[in-house]
PDB file of C-alpha atoms in Angstrom:
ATOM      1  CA  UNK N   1     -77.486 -89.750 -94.842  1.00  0.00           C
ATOM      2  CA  UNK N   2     -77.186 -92.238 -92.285  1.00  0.00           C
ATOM      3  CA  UNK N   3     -74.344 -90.670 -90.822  1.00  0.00           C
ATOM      4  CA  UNK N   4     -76.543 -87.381 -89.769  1.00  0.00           C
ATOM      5  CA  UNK N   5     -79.125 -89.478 -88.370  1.00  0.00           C
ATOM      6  CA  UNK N   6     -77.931 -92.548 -87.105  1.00  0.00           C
ATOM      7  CA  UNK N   7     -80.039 -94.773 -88.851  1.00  0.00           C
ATOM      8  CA  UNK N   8     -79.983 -95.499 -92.951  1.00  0.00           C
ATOM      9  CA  UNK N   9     -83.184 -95.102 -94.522  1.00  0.00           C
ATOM     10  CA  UNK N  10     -84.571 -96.053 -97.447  1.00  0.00           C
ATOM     11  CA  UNK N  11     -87.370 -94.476-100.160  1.00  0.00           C
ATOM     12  CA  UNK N  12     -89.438 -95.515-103.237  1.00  0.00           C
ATOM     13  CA  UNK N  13     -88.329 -94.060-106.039  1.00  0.00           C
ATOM     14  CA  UNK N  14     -90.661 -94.519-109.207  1.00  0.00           C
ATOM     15  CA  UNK N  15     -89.634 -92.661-112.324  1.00  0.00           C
ATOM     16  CA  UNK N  16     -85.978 -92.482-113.572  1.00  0.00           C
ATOM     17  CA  UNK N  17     -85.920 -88.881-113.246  1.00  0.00           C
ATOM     18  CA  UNK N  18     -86.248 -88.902-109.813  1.00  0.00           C
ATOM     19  CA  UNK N  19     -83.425 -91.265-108.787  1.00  0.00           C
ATOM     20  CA  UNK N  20     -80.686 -88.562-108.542  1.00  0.00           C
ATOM     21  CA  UNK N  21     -82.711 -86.245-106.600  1.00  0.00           C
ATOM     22  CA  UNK N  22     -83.825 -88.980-104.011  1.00  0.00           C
ATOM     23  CA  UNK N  23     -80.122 -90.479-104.131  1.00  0.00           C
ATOM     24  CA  UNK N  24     -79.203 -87.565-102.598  1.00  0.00           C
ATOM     25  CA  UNK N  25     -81.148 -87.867 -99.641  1.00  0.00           C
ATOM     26  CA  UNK N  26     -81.591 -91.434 -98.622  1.00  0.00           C
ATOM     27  CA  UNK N  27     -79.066 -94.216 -98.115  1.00  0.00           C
ATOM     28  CA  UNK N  28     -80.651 -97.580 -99.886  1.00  0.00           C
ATOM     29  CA  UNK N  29     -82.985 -96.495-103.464  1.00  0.00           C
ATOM     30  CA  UNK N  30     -86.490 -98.865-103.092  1.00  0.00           C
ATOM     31  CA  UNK N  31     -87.294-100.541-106.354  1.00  0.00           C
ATOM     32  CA  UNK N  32     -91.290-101.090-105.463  1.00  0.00           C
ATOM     33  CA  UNK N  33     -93.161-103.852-106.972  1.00  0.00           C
ATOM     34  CA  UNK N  34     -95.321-102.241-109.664  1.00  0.00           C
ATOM     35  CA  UNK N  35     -91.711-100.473-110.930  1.00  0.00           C
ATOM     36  CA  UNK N  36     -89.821-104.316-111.441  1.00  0.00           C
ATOM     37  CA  UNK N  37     -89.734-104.193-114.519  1.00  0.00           C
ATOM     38  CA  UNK N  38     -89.164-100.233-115.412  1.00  0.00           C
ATOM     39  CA  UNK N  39     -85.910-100.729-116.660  1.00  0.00           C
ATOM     40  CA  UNK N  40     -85.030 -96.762-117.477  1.00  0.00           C
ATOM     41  CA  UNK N  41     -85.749 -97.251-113.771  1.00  0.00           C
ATOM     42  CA  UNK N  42     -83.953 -99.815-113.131  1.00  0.00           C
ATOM     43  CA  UNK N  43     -80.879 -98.810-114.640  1.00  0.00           C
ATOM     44  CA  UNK N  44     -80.581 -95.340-113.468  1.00  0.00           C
ATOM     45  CA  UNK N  45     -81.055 -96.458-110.093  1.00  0.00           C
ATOM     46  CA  UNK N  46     -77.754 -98.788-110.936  1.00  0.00           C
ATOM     47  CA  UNK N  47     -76.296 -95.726-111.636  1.00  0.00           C
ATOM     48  CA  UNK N  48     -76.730 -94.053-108.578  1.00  0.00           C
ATOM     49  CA  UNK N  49     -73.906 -95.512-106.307  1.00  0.00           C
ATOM     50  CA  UNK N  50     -76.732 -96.302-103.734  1.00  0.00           C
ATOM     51  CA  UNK N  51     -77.881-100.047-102.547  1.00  0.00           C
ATOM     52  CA  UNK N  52     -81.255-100.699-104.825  1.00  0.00           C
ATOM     53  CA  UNK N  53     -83.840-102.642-103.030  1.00  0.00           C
ATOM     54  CA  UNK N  54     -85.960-104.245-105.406  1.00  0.00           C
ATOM     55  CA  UNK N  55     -89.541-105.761-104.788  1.00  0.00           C
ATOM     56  CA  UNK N  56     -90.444-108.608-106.527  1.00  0.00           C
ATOM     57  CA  UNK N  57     -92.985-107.704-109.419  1.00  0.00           C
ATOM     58  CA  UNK N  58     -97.162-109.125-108.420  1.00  0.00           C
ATOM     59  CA  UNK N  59     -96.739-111.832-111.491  1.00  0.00           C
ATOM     60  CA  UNK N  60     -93.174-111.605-111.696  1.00  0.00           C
ATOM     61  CA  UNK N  61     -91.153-115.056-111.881  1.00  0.00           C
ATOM     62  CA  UNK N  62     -88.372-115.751-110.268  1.00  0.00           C
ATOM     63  CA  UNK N  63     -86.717-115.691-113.444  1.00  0.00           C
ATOM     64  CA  UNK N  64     -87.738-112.037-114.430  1.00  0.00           C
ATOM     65  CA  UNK N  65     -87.120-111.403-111.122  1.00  0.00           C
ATOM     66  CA  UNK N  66     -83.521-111.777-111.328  1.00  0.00           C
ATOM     67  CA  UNK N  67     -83.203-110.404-114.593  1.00  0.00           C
ATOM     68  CA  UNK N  68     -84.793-107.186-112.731  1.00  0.00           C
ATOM     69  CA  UNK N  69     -81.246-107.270-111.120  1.00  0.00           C
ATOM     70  CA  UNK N  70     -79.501-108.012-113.472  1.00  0.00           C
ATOM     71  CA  UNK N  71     -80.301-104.438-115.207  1.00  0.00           C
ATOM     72  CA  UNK N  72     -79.061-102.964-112.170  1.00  0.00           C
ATOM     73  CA  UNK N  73     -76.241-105.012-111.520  1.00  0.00           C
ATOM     74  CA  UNK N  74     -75.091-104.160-115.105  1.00  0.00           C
ATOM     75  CA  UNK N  75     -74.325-100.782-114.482  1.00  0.00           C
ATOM     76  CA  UNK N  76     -72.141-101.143-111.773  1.00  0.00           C
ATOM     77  CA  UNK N  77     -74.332-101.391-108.384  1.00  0.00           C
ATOM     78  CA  UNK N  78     -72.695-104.256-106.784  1.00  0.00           C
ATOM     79  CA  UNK N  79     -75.262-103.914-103.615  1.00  0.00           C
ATOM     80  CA  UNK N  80     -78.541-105.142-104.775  1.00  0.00           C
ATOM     81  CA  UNK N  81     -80.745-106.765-101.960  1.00  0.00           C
ATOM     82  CA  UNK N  82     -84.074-108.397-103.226  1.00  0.00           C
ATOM     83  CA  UNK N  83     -87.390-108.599-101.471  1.00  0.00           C
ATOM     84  CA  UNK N  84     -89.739-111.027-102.034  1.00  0.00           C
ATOM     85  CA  UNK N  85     -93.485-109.617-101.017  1.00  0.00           C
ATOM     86  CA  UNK N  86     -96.229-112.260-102.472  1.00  0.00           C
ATOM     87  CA  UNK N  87     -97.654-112.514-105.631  1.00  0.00           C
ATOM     88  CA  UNK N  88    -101.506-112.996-107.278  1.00  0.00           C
ATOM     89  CA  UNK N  89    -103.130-115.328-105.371  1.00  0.00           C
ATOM     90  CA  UNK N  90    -105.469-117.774-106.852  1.00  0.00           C
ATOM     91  CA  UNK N  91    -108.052-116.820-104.435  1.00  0.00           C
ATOM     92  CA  UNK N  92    -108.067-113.817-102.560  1.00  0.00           C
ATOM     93  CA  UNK N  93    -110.642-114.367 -99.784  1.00  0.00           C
ATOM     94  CA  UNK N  94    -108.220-115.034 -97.031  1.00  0.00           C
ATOM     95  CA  UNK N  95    -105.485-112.787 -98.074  1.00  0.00           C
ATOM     96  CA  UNK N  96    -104.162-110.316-100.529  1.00  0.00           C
ATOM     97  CA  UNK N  97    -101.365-111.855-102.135  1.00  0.00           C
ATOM     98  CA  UNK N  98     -99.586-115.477-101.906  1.00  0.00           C
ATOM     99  CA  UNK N  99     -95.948-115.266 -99.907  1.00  0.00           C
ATOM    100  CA  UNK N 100     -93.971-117.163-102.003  1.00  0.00           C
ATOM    101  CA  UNK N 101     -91.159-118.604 -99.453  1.00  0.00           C
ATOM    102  CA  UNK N 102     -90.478-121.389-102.043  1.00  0.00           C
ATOM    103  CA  UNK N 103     -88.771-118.482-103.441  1.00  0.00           C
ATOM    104  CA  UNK N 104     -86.339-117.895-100.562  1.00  0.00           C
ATOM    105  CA  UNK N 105     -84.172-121.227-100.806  1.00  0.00           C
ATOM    106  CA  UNK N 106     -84.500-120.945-105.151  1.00  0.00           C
ATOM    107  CA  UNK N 107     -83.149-116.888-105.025  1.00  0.00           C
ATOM    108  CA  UNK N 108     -80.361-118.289-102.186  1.00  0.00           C
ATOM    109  CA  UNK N 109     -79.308-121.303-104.535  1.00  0.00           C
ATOM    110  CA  UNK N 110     -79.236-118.780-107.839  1.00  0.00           C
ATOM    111  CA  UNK N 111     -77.691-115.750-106.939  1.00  0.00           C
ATOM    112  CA  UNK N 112     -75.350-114.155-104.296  1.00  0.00           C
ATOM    113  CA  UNK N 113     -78.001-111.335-103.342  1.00  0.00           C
ATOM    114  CA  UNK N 114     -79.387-111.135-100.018  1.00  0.00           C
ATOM    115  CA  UNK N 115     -83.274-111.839 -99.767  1.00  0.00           C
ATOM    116  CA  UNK N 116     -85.651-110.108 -97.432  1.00  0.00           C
ATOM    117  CA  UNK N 117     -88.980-111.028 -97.333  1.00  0.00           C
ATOM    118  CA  UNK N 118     -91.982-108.783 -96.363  1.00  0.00           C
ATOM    119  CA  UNK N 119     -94.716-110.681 -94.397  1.00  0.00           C
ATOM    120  CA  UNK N 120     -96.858-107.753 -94.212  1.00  0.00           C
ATOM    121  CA  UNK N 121     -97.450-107.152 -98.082  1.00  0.00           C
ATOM    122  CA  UNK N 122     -97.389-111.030 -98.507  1.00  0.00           C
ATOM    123  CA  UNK N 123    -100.299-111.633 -96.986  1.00  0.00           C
ATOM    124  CA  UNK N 124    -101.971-108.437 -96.480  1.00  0.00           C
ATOM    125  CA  UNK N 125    -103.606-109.393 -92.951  1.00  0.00           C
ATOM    126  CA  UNK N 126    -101.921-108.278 -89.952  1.00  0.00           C
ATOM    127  CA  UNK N 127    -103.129-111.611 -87.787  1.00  0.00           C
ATOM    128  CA  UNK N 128    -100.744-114.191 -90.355  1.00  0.00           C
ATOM    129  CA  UNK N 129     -97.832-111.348 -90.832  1.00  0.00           C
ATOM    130  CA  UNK N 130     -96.190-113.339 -87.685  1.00  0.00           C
ATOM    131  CA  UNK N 131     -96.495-116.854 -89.004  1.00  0.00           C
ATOM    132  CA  UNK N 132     -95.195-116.120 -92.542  1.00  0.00           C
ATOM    133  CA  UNK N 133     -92.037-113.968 -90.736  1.00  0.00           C
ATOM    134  CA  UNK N 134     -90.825-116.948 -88.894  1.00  0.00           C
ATOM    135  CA  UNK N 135     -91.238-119.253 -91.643  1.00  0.00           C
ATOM    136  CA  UNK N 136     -89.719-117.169 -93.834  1.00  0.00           C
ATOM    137  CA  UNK N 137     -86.675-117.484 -91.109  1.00  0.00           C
ATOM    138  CA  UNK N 138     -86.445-120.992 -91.619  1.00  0.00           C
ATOM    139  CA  UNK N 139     -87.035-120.573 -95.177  1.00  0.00           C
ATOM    140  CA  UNK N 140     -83.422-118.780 -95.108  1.00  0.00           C
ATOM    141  CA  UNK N 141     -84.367-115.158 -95.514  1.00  0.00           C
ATOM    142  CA  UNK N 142     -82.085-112.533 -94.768  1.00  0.00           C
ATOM    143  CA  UNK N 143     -84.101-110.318 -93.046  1.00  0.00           C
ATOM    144  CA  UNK N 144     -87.619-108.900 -92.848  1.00  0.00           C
ATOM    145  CA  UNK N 145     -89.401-106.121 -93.555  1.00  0.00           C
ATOM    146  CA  UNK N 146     -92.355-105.969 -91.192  1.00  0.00           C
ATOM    147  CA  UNK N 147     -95.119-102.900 -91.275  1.00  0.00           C
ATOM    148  CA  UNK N 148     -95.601-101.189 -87.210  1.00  0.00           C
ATOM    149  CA  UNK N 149     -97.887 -98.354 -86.304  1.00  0.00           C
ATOM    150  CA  UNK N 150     -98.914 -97.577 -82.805  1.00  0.00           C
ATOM    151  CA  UNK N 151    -102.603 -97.780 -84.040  1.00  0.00           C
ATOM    152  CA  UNK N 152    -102.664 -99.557 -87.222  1.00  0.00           C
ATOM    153  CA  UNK N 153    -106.859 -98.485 -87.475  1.00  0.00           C
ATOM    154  CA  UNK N 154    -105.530 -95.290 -88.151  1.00  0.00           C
ATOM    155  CA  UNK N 155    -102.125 -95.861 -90.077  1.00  0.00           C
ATOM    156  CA  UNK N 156    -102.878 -93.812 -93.622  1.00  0.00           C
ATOM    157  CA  UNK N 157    -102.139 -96.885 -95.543  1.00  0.00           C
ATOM    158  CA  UNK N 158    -101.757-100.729 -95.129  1.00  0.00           C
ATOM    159  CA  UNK N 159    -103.510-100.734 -91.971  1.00  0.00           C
ATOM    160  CA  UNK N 160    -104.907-104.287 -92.297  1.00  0.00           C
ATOM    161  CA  UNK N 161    -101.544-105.443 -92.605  1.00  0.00           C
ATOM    162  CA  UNK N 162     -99.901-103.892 -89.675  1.00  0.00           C
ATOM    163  CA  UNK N 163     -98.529-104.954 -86.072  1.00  0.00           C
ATOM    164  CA  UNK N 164     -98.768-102.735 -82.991  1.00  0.00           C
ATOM    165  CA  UNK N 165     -95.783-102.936 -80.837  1.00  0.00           C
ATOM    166  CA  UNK N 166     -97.029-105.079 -78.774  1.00  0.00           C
ATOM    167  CA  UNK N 167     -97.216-107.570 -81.577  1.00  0.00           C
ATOM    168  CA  UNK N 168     -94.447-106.402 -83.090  1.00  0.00           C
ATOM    169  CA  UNK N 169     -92.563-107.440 -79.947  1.00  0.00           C
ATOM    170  CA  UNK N 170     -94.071-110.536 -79.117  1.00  0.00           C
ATOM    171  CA  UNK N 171     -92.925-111.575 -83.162  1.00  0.00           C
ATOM    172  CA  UNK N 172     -89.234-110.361 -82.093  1.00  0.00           C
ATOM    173  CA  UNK N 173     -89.184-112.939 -79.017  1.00  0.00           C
ATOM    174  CA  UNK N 174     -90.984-115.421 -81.046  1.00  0.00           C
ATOM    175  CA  UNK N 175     -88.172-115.224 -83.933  1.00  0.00           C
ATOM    176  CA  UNK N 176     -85.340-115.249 -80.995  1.00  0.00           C
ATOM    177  CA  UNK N 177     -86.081-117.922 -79.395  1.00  0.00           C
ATOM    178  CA  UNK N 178     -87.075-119.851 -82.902  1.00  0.00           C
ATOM    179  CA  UNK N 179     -83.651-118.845 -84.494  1.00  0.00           C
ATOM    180  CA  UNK N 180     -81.295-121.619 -82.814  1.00  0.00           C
ATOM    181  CA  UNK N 181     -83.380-124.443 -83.897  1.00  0.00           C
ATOM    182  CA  UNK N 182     -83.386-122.978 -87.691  1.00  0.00           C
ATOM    183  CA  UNK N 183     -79.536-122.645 -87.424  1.00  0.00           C
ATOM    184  CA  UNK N 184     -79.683-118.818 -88.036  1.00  0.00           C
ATOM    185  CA  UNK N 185     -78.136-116.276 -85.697  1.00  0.00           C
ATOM    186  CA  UNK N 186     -80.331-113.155 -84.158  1.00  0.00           C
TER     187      UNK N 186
END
């Protein structure tokens, strides 16, 4: 897919039945949160001969959390990436879930997988997605996965969670500049 286009993309898919026909079409098979610990899911989607993105699970450990890969690594999908993306808080007043970037450092010291971490579902408010992406850079993370909309008051979903790109910008300089003194390459 990414050869037609240029760029490789990457989709949801929620029901076992649906991971052939989606394989077809998209480079990288999404794992979402809620799905963690479908494992007809899970292992179909290890079937597919596609990279399988998986989101860690709202009350998932990190334990379960690799044993969510593990199903998928077991039937022969060598490219897993995880993606840690907050779980329950103990108070949600101030944002929707709790970024765990404890978990960054703990996934890098038990596994071989790569580990992105998504600010934007992590904390569910668009003004702290910035802060949480940088020190999930320092935490060690892999990469991010950051939501942009030209006019996130009218993005259909997540809205409250989303940079302009203006913002989104700004967070790219921010991160460059703050990559040498976290020993990570931009």
């Amino acid at each position: 897919v990414a050869a037609e286009t240029g760029l490789a993309t990457i989709t949801e898919v929620m029901s076992a039945d649906m991971v052939g026909p989606v394989a077809e079409h998209v480079d990288i098979l999404q794992i979402g949160a809620r799905s963690m610990q479908n494992f007809p899911l899970l292992i179909e989607a290890g079937r597919a001969k596609r990279p399988v993105f998986i989101k860690r699970g709202p009350s998932a450990t990190i334990e379960e959390f690799l044993l969510a890969a593990e199903y998928v690594l077991n039937e022969g999908c060598a490219d897993v990436i995880l993606c840690e993306r907050g779980v329950m808080p103990l108070d949600r007043t101030y944002t929707r879930n709790t970024l765990d970037l404890a978990a960054v450092p703990v996934l890098k010291a038990q596994c071989h997988l790569p580990v992105i971490v998504d600010p934007s579902h992590g904390v569910g408010v668009a003004k702290f997605v910035p802060a949480m992406a940088k020190a999930a850079m320092v935490a060690g993370a892999d990469g991010l996965m950051i939501e942009v909309h030209p006019d996130p008051n009218e993005a259909l979903s997540d809205g409250s969670q989303t940079l302009d790109p203006m913002q989104f910008s700004e967070l790219m300089d921010d991160l460059r500049r703050l990559a040498p003194y976290a020993q990570r390459q931009f």
